[in-house]
mmCIF file of C-alpha atoms in Angstrom:
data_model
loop_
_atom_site.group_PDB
_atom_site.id
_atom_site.type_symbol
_atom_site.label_atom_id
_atom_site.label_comp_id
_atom_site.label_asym_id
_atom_site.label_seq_id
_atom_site.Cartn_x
_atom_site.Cartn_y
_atom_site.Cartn_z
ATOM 1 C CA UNK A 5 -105.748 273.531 -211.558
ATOM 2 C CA UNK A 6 -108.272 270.902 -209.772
ATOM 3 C CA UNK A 7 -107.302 270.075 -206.126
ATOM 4 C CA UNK A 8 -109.540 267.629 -203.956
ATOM 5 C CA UNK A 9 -108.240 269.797 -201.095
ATOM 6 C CA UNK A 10 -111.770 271.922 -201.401
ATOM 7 C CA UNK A 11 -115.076 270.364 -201.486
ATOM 8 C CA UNK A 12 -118.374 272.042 -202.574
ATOM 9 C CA UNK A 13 -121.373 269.575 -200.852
ATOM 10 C CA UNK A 14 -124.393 268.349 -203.656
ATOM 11 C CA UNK A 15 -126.606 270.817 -201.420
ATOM 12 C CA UNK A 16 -123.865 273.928 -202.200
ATOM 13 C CA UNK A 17 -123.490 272.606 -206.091
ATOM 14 C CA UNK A 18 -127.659 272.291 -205.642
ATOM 15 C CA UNK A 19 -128.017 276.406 -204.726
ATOM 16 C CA UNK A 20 -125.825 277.690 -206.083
ATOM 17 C CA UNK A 21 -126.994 275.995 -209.679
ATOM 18 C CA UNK A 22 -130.366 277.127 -208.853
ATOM 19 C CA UNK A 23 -128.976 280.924 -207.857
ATOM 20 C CA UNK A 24 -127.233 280.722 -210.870
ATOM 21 C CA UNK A 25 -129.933 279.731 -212.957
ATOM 22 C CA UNK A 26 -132.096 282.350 -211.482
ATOM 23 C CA UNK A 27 -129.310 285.002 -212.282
ATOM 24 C CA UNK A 28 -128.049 284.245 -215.724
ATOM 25 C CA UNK A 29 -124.882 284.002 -214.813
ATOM 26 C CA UNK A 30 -122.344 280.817 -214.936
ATOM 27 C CA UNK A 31 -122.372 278.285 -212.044
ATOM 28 C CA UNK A 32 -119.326 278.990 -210.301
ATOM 29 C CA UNK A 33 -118.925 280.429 -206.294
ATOM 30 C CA UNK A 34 -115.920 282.302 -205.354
ATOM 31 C CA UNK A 35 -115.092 281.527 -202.008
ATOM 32 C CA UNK A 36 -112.277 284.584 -200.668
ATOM 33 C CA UNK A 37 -111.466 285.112 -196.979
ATOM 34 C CA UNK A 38 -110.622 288.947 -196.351
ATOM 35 C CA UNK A 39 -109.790 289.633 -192.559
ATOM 36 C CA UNK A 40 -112.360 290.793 -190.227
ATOM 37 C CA UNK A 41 -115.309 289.535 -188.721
ATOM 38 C CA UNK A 42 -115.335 288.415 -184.693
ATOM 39 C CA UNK A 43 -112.979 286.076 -185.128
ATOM 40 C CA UNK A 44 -110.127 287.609 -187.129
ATOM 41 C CA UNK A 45 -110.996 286.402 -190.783
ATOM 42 C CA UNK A 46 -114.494 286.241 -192.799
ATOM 43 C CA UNK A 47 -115.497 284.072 -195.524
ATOM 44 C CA UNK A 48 -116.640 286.051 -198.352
ATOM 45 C CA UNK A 49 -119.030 284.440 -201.288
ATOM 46 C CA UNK A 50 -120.030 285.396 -204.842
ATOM 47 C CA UNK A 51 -120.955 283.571 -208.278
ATOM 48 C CA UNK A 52 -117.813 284.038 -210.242
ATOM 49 C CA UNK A 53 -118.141 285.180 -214.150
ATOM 50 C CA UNK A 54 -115.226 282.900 -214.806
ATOM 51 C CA UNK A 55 -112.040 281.261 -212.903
ATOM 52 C CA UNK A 56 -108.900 283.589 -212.591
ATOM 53 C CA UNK A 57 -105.885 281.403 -213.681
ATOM 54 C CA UNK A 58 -104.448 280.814 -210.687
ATOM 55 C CA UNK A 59 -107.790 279.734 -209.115
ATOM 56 C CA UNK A 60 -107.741 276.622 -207.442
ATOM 57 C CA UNK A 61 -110.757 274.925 -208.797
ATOM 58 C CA UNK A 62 -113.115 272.157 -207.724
ATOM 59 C CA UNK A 63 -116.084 270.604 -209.372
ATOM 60 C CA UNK A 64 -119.059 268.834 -207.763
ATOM 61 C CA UNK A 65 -122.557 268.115 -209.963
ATOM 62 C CA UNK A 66 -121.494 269.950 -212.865
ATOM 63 C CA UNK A 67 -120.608 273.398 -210.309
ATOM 64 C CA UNK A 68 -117.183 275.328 -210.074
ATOM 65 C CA UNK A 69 -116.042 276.049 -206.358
ATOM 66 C CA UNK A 70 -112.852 279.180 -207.059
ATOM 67 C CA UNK A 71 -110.513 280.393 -204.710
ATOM 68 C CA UNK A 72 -107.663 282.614 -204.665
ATOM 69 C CA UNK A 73 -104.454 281.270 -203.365
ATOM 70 C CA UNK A 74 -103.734 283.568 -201.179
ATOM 71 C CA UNK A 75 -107.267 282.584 -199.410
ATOM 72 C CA UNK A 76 -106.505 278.921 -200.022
ATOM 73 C CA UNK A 77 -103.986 278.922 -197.511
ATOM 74 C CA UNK A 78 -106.738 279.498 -194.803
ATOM 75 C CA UNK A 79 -109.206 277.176 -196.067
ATOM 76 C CA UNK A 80 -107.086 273.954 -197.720
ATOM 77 C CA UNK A 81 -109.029 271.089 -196.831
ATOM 78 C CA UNK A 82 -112.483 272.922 -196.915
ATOM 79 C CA UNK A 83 -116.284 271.521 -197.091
ATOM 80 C CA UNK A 84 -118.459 273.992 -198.121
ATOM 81 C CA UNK A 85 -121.863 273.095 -197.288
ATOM 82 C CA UNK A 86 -125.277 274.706 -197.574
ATOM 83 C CA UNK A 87 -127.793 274.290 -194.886
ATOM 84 C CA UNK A 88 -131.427 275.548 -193.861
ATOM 85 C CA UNK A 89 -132.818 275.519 -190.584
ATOM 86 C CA UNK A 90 -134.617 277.828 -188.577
ATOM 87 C CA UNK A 91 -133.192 280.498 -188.392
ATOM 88 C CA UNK A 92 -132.317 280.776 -192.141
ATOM 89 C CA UNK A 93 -130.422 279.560 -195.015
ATOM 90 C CA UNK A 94 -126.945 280.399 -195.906
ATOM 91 C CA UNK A 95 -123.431 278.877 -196.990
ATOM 92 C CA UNK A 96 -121.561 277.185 -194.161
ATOM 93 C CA UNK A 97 -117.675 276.250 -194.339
ATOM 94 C CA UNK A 98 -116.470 273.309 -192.429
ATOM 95 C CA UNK A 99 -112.704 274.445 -191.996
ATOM 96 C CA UNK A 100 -110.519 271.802 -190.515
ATOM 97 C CA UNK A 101 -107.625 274.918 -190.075
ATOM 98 C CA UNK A 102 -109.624 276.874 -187.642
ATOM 99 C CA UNK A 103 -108.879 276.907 -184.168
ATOM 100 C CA UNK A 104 -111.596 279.071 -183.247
ATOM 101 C CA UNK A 105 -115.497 280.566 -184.452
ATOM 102 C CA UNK A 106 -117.946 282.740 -183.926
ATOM 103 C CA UNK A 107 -121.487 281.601 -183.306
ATOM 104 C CA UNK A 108 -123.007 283.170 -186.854
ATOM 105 C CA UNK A 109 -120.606 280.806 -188.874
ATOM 106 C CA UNK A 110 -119.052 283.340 -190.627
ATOM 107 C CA UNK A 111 -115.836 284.491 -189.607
ATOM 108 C CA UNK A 112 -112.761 282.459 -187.825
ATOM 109 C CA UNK A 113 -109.541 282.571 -186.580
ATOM 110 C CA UNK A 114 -106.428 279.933 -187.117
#
């Protein structure tokens, strides 16, 4: 099913075409939140082999963005973005659901 409630940015689509290119394997990034982290919940992200069937799925320069529904609930409404600076490069979600963060990015809370 395609949803424009999750967005994958060109830079994300960009990376993760080039990690998947590097890797042999399709382009597609699962994007799962398990719960943990500093905030209460962590993102969690790895190339997918293949969309499960109830995947929510989103497309952006030719790259799948999957996630579960049970994580969709916590990120509906998602960018995911990639982004270098100094002190490194790594996936970053924009969630519009979270009420709070941690400093590294990576985990929230709603």
């Amino acid at each position: 099913m395609d949803n424009a409630s999750l967005t994958l940015s060109p830079s994300a689509a960009a990376r993760v075409s080039a990690i998947a290119a590097k890797t042999g394997k399709p382009a597609i990034l699962r994007l799962s939140v398990e719960g943990g982290g500093c905030s209460g919940f962590q993102y969690q992200f790895g190339l997918a082999e293949a969309p499960d069937a109830e995947d929510l799925v989103s497309e952006t320069d030719g790259v799948k963005l999957v996630v579960d529904p049970v994580s969709l609930d916590l990120v509906s409404g998602c960018v995911v973005d990639f982004v270098e600076s100094l002190g490194g490069a790594a996936f970053r979600v924009e969630n519009p659901n979270a009420v709070a963060g941690c400093g590294c990015g990576s985990s929230f809370a709603v």
